[in-house]
Amino acid sequence: VLCAMRRPALRAPADVLKDARRVAVLEGVVDATNIGAIFRSAAALGMDAVLLTSTCCDPLTRRAVRVSMGTVFQLPWATFDTWPAGGMEILRGAGFATCAMALRDDSLALGDERLNSIPKLAIVLGAEGDGLANGTIAACDYTVRIPMAHGVDSLNVAAASAVAFWELRSRKT
């Protein structure tokens, strides 16, 4: 046995959102390495919290904790009971606009100034391979894509999260 610990009590999403301005929302991300990398990027690049759907990998799995370099213990996080309907209701009730990271022709390019002026923003990222569900994209206020070069269509969800978190970070003065 390398470690024995008590699992912390789960927090409610509304509690996690209380003082937040920028949050990551993960839908169906099942790979523990991706979960850990997203948490590490979220902590390092100014996200205030991470919210997960019930279809995501547990952030407290050994691999996720290791890849996150322990940031799963530093950054507030919670899991939505229902998604997208219930989760979107909680986000909107807390004053958040939502942006779905998705490859759509009608999406805004990451870096669009309209996104930086939003006081409270939830960045919604989807599963490895499939991305976000169509219903989730439709429920979001904005659809955002990362412009790509050399014919590459997308990035791994962990890499995409780091790029999005940096560009959409809160620019408090």
PDB file of C-alpha atoms in Angstrom:
ATOM      1  CA  VAL A   1       0.000   0.000   0.000  1.00  0.00           C
ATOM      2  CA  LEU A   2       1.429   3.333  -1.082  1.00  0.00           C
ATOM      3  CA  CYS A   3      -1.324   5.501   0.283  1.00  0.00           C
ATOM      4  CA  ALA A   4      -4.540   5.254   2.216  1.00  0.00           C
ATOM      5  CA  MET A   5      -6.925   8.161   2.412  1.00  0.00           C
ATOM      6  CA  ARG A   6     -10.527   9.085   2.941  1.00  0.00           C
ATOM      7  CA  ARG A   7     -12.380  10.230  -0.113  1.00  0.00           C
ATOM      8  CA  PRO A   8     -13.495  13.855   0.319  1.00  0.00           C
ATOM      9  CA  ALA A   9     -17.217  14.559   0.425  1.00  0.00           C
ATOM     10  CA  LEU A  10     -18.595  15.415  -2.997  1.00  0.00           C
ATOM     11  CA  ARG A  11     -19.449  19.062  -3.532  1.00  0.00           C
ATOM     12  CA  ALA A  12     -22.572  20.316  -5.254  1.00  0.00           C
ATOM     13  CA  PRO A  13     -22.030  22.006  -8.628  1.00  0.00           C
ATOM     14  CA  ALA A  14     -23.738  25.196  -7.405  1.00  0.00           C
ATOM     15  CA  ASP A  15     -21.263  25.421  -4.512  1.00  0.00           C
ATOM     16  CA  VAL A  16     -18.290  25.017  -6.854  1.00  0.00           C
ATOM     17  CA  LEU A  17     -19.646  27.790  -9.114  1.00  0.00           C
ATOM     18  CA  LYS A  18     -20.316  30.260  -6.320  1.00  0.00           C
ATOM     19  CA  ASP A  19     -17.179  32.430  -6.715  1.00  0.00           C
ATOM     20  CA  ALA A  20     -16.012  31.174 -10.111  1.00  0.00           C
ATOM     21  CA  ARG A  21     -15.594  33.167 -13.336  1.00  0.00           C
ATOM     22  CA  ARG A  22     -14.108  30.521 -15.628  1.00  0.00           C
ATOM     23  CA  VAL A  23     -14.924  26.825 -15.411  1.00  0.00           C
ATOM     24  CA  ALA A  24     -14.291  23.723 -17.465  1.00  0.00           C
ATOM     25  CA  VAL A  25     -17.173  21.332 -18.098  1.00  0.00           C
ATOM     26  CA  LEU A  26     -16.257  17.819 -19.237  1.00  0.00           C
ATOM     27  CA  GLU A  27     -18.748  15.567 -21.012  1.00  0.00           C
ATOM     28  CA  GLY A  28     -17.972  11.867 -21.353  1.00  0.00           C
ATOM     29  CA  VAL A  29     -14.181  12.137 -20.972  1.00  0.00           C
ATOM     30  CA  VAL A  30     -13.352   8.589 -19.902  1.00  0.00           C
ATOM     31  CA  ASP A  31      -9.569   8.397 -20.183  1.00  0.00           C
ATOM     32  CA  ALA A  32      -7.893   8.931 -16.790  1.00  0.00           C
ATOM     33  CA  THR A  33      -4.800  10.417 -18.439  1.00  0.00           C
ATOM     34  CA  ASN A  34      -6.925  13.033 -20.208  1.00  0.00           C
ATOM     35  CA  ILE A  35      -8.833  13.832 -17.012  1.00  0.00           C
ATOM     36  CA  GLY A  36      -5.557  14.326 -15.136  1.00  0.00           C
ATOM     37  CA  ALA A  37      -4.041  16.480 -17.893  1.00  0.00           C
ATOM     38  CA  ILE A  38      -7.183  18.622 -18.105  1.00  0.00           C
ATOM     39  CA  PHE A  39      -7.167  19.214 -14.343  1.00  0.00           C
ATOM     40  CA  ARG A  40      -3.487  20.156 -14.447  1.00  0.00           C
ATOM     41  CA  SER A  41      -4.061  22.603 -17.310  1.00  0.00           C
ATOM     42  CA  ALA A  42      -7.181  23.995 -15.635  1.00  0.00           C
ATOM     43  CA  ALA A  43      -5.263  24.711 -12.433  1.00  0.00           C
ATOM     44  CA  ALA A  44      -2.224  26.126 -14.202  1.00  0.00           C
ATOM     45  CA  LEU A  45      -4.126  28.275 -16.698  1.00  0.00           C
ATOM     46  CA  GLY A  46      -6.621  29.990 -14.464  1.00  0.00           C
ATOM     47  CA  MET A  47      -9.801  27.933 -14.450  1.00  0.00           C
ATOM     48  CA  ASP A  48     -11.659  28.291 -11.165  1.00  0.00           C
ATOM     49  CA  ALA A  49     -13.309  24.858 -11.176  1.00  0.00           C
ATOM     50  CA  VAL A  50     -14.012  21.702 -13.171  1.00  0.00           C
ATOM     51  CA  LEU A  51     -17.469  20.194 -13.575  1.00  0.00           C
ATOM     52  CA  LEU A  52     -17.976  16.693 -14.916  1.00  0.00           C
ATOM     53  CA  THR A  53     -20.881  14.728 -16.286  1.00  0.00           C
ATOM     54  CA  SER A  54     -21.604  11.368 -14.706  1.00  0.00           C
ATOM     55  CA  THR A  55     -20.152   9.696 -17.822  1.00  0.00           C
ATOM     56  CA  CYS A  56     -16.623  10.977 -17.076  1.00  0.00           C
ATOM     57  CA  CYS A  57     -13.801   9.056 -15.459  1.00  0.00           C
ATOM     58  CA  ASP A  58     -13.451   9.580 -11.708  1.00  0.00           C
ATOM     59  CA  PRO A  59     -10.818  12.317 -11.137  1.00  0.00           C
ATOM     60  CA  LEU A  60      -9.615  10.470  -8.040  1.00  0.00           C
ATOM     61  CA  THR A  61      -8.440   7.377  -9.903  1.00  0.00           C
ATOM     62  CA  ARG A  62      -4.745   6.734  -9.366  1.00  0.00           C
ATOM     63  CA  ARG A  63      -3.772   7.566 -12.947  1.00  0.00           C
ATOM     64  CA  ALA A  64      -5.766  10.815 -13.051  1.00  0.00           C
ATOM     65  CA  VAL A  65      -4.296  11.963  -9.737  1.00  0.00           C
ATOM     66  CA  ARG A  66      -0.762  11.181 -10.907  1.00  0.00           C
ATOM     67  CA  VAL A  67      -1.097  12.888 -14.296  1.00  0.00           C
ATOM     68  CA  SER A  68      -2.726  15.913 -12.667  1.00  0.00           C
ATOM     69  CA  MET A  69       0.288  16.272 -10.365  1.00  0.00           C
ATOM     70  CA  GLY A  70      -2.171  16.460  -7.467  1.00  0.00           C
ATOM     71  CA  THR A  71      -4.214  19.365  -8.838  1.00  0.00           C
ATOM     72  CA  VAL A  72      -7.403  17.275  -8.500  1.00  0.00           C
ATOM     73  CA  PHE A  73      -6.970  18.000  -4.780  1.00  0.00           C
ATOM     74  CA  GLN A  74      -6.408  21.741  -5.310  1.00  0.00           C
ATOM     75  CA  LEU A  75      -9.069  22.723  -7.816  1.00  0.00           C
ATOM     76  CA  PRO A  76     -12.750  22.616  -6.817  1.00  0.00           C
ATOM     77  CA  TRP A  77     -14.754  20.084  -8.808  1.00  0.00           C
ATOM     78  CA  ALA A  78     -18.173  18.498  -8.841  1.00  0.00           C
ATOM     79  CA  THR A  79     -20.283  16.139 -10.922  1.00  0.00           C
ATOM     80  CA  PHE A  80     -23.641  17.023 -12.457  1.00  0.00           C
ATOM     81  CA  ASP A  81     -26.484  14.631 -11.614  1.00  0.00           C
ATOM     82  CA  THR A  82     -28.103  15.240 -14.999  1.00  0.00           C
ATOM     83  CA  TRP A  83     -26.655  16.573 -18.224  1.00  0.00           C
ATOM     84  CA  PRO A  84     -27.166  18.596 -20.311  1.00  0.00           C
ATOM     85  CA  ALA A  85     -30.560  19.851 -19.079  1.00  0.00           C
ATOM     86  CA  GLY A  86     -29.913  19.937 -15.313  1.00  0.00           C
ATOM     87  CA  GLY A  87     -26.299  21.014 -15.646  1.00  0.00           C
ATOM     88  CA  MET A  88     -27.114  23.832 -18.055  1.00  0.00           C
ATOM     89  CA  GLU A  89     -29.812  25.033 -15.679  1.00  0.00           C
ATOM     90  CA  ILE A  90     -27.288  25.181 -12.823  1.00  0.00           C
ATOM     91  CA  LEU A  91     -24.723  26.994 -14.994  1.00  0.00           C
ATOM     92  CA  ARG A  92     -27.243  29.560 -16.226  1.00  0.00           C
ATOM     93  CA  GLY A  93     -28.620  30.026 -12.710  1.00  0.00           C
ATOM     94  CA  ALA A  94     -25.097  30.937 -11.596  1.00  0.00           C
ATOM     95  CA  GLY A  95     -24.815  33.480 -14.433  1.00  0.00           C
ATOM     96  CA  PHE A  96     -22.589  31.495 -16.798  1.00  0.00           C
ATOM     97  CA  ALA A  97     -22.562  31.650 -20.575  1.00  0.00           C
ATOM     98  CA  THR A  98     -21.486  28.382 -22.183  1.00  0.00           C
ATOM     99  CA  CYS A  99     -19.197  27.677 -25.105  1.00  0.00           C
ATOM    100  CA  ALA A 100     -19.060  24.262 -26.723  1.00  0.00           C
ATOM    101  CA  MET A 101     -15.644  23.368 -28.115  1.00  0.00           C
ATOM    102  CA  ALA A 102     -16.687  21.696 -31.374  1.00  0.00           C
ATOM    103  CA  LEU A 103     -15.784  21.470 -35.037  1.00  0.00           C
ATOM    104  CA  ARG A 104     -18.696  23.249 -36.689  1.00  0.00           C
ATOM    105  CA  ASP A 105     -18.809  25.516 -39.721  1.00  0.00           C
ATOM    106  CA  ASP A 106     -20.839  28.122 -37.818  1.00  0.00           C
ATOM    107  CA  SER A 107     -18.458  28.268 -34.838  1.00  0.00           C
ATOM    108  CA  LEU A 108     -16.461  31.231 -33.609  1.00  0.00           C
ATOM    109  CA  ALA A 109     -12.699  30.986 -33.844  1.00  0.00           C
ATOM    110  CA  LEU A 110     -10.937  30.776 -30.503  1.00  0.00           C
ATOM    111  CA  GLY A 111      -9.638  34.271 -29.870  1.00  0.00           C
ATOM    112  CA  ASP A 112     -12.842  36.014 -30.960  1.00  0.00           C
ATOM    113  CA  GLU A 113     -13.087  39.130 -28.784  1.00  0.00           C
ATOM    114  CA  ARG A 114     -16.751  38.474 -27.989  1.00  0.00           C
ATOM    115  CA  LEU A 115     -15.691  35.528 -25.842  1.00  0.00           C
ATOM    116  CA  ASN A 116     -13.169  37.457 -23.761  1.00  0.00           C
ATOM    117  CA  SER A 117     -15.755  40.036 -22.719  1.00  0.00           C
ATOM    118  CA  ILE A 118     -18.045  37.456 -21.094  1.00  0.00           C
ATOM    119  CA  PRO A 119     -17.796  37.834 -17.304  1.00  0.00           C
ATOM    120  CA  LYS A 120     -18.627  34.193 -16.464  1.00  0.00           C
ATOM    121  CA  LEU A 121     -17.827  31.492 -18.987  1.00  0.00           C
ATOM    122  CA  ALA A 122     -18.104  27.704 -18.926  1.00  0.00           C
ATOM    123  CA  ILE A 123     -15.896  25.943 -21.493  1.00  0.00           C
ATOM    124  CA  VAL A 124     -17.551  22.652 -22.466  1.00  0.00           C
ATOM    125  CA  LEU A 125     -15.291  19.884 -23.800  1.00  0.00           C
ATOM    126  CA  GLY A 126     -16.316  16.460 -25.038  1.00  0.00           C
ATOM    127  CA  ALA A 127     -15.261  12.870 -25.169  1.00  0.00           C
ATOM    128  CA  GLU A 128     -12.216  11.543 -26.894  1.00  0.00           C
ATOM    129  CA  GLY A 129     -13.064  10.801 -30.496  1.00  0.00           C
ATOM    130  CA  ASP A 130     -16.772  11.647 -30.591  1.00  0.00           C
ATOM    131  CA  GLY A 131     -16.582  15.103 -29.040  1.00  0.00           C
ATOM    132  CA  LEU A 132     -19.691  16.704 -27.609  1.00  0.00           C
ATOM    133  CA  ALA A 133     -23.196  15.358 -28.138  1.00  0.00           C
ATOM    134  CA  ASN A 134     -25.295  17.335 -30.612  1.00  0.00           C
ATOM    135  CA  GLY A 135     -27.788  18.154 -27.848  1.00  0.00           C
ATOM    136  CA  THR A 136     -25.020  19.652 -25.739  1.00  0.00           C
ATOM    137  CA  ILE A 137     -23.756  21.803 -28.596  1.00  0.00           C
ATOM    138  CA  ALA A 138     -27.298  23.017 -29.285  1.00  0.00           C
ATOM    139  CA  ALA A 139     -27.787  23.890 -25.601  1.00  0.00           C
ATOM    140  CA  CYS A 140     -24.632  26.048 -25.446  1.00  0.00           C
ATOM    141  CA  ASP A 141     -24.615  29.786 -26.091  1.00  0.00           C
ATOM    142  CA  TYR A 142     -21.584  29.644 -28.402  1.00  0.00           C
ATOM    143  CA  THR A 143     -19.760  27.049 -30.436  1.00  0.00           C
ATOM    144  CA  VAL A 144     -15.999  27.595 -30.573  1.00  0.00           C
ATOM    145  CA  ARG A 145     -13.249  25.936 -32.583  1.00  0.00           C
ATOM    146  CA  ILE A 146      -9.485  26.120 -32.452  1.00  0.00           C
ATOM    147  CA  PRO A 147      -8.211  27.182 -35.899  1.00  0.00           C
ATOM    148  CA  MET A 148      -5.932  24.473 -37.318  1.00  0.00           C
ATOM    149  CA  ALA A 149      -3.156  24.431 -39.893  1.00  0.00           C
ATOM    150  CA  HIS A 150      -1.687  21.816 -42.253  1.00  0.00           C
ATOM    151  CA  GLY A 151      -4.985  19.979 -42.700  1.00  0.00           C
ATOM    152  CA  VAL A 152      -5.155  18.835 -39.077  1.00  0.00           C
ATOM    153  CA  ASP A 153      -8.801  18.737 -38.038  1.00  0.00           C
ATOM    154  CA  SER A 154      -8.551  18.615 -34.240  1.00  0.00           C
ATOM    155  CA  LEU A 155      -6.462  18.184 -31.110  1.00  0.00           C
ATOM    156  CA  ASN A 156      -6.696  15.624 -28.334  1.00  0.00           C
ATOM    157  CA  VAL A 157      -9.183  16.818 -25.691  1.00  0.00           C
ATOM    158  CA  ALA A 158      -6.407  17.423 -23.140  1.00  0.00           C
ATOM    159  CA  ALA A 159      -4.348  19.492 -25.595  1.00  0.00           C
ATOM    160  CA  ALA A 160      -7.435  21.380 -26.783  1.00  0.00           C
ATOM    161  CA  SER A 161      -8.384  22.164 -23.200  1.00  0.00           C
ATOM    162  CA  ALA A 162      -4.991  23.762 -22.512  1.00  0.00           C
ATOM    163  CA  VAL A 163      -5.246  25.969 -25.599  1.00  0.00           C
ATOM    164  CA  ALA A 164      -8.831  26.981 -24.772  1.00  0.00           C
ATOM    165  CA  PHE A 165      -8.102  27.619 -21.089  1.00  0.00           C
ATOM    166  CA  TRP A 166      -5.200  29.917 -21.937  1.00  0.00           C
ATOM    167  CA  GLU A 167      -7.105  31.890 -24.549  1.00  0.00           C
ATOM    168  CA  LEU A 168     -10.351  32.159 -22.567  1.00  0.00           C
ATOM    169  CA  ARG A 169      -8.854  32.730 -19.115  1.00  0.00           C
ATOM    170  CA  SER A 170     -10.305  35.476 -16.977  1.00  0.00           C
ATOM    171  CA  ARG A 171      -8.454  38.704 -17.534  1.00  0.00           C
ATOM    172  CA  LYS A 172      -9.202  40.291 -14.159  1.00  0.00           C
ATOM    173  CA  THR A 173      -7.288  43.455 -13.430  1.00  0.00           C
TER     174      THR A 173
END
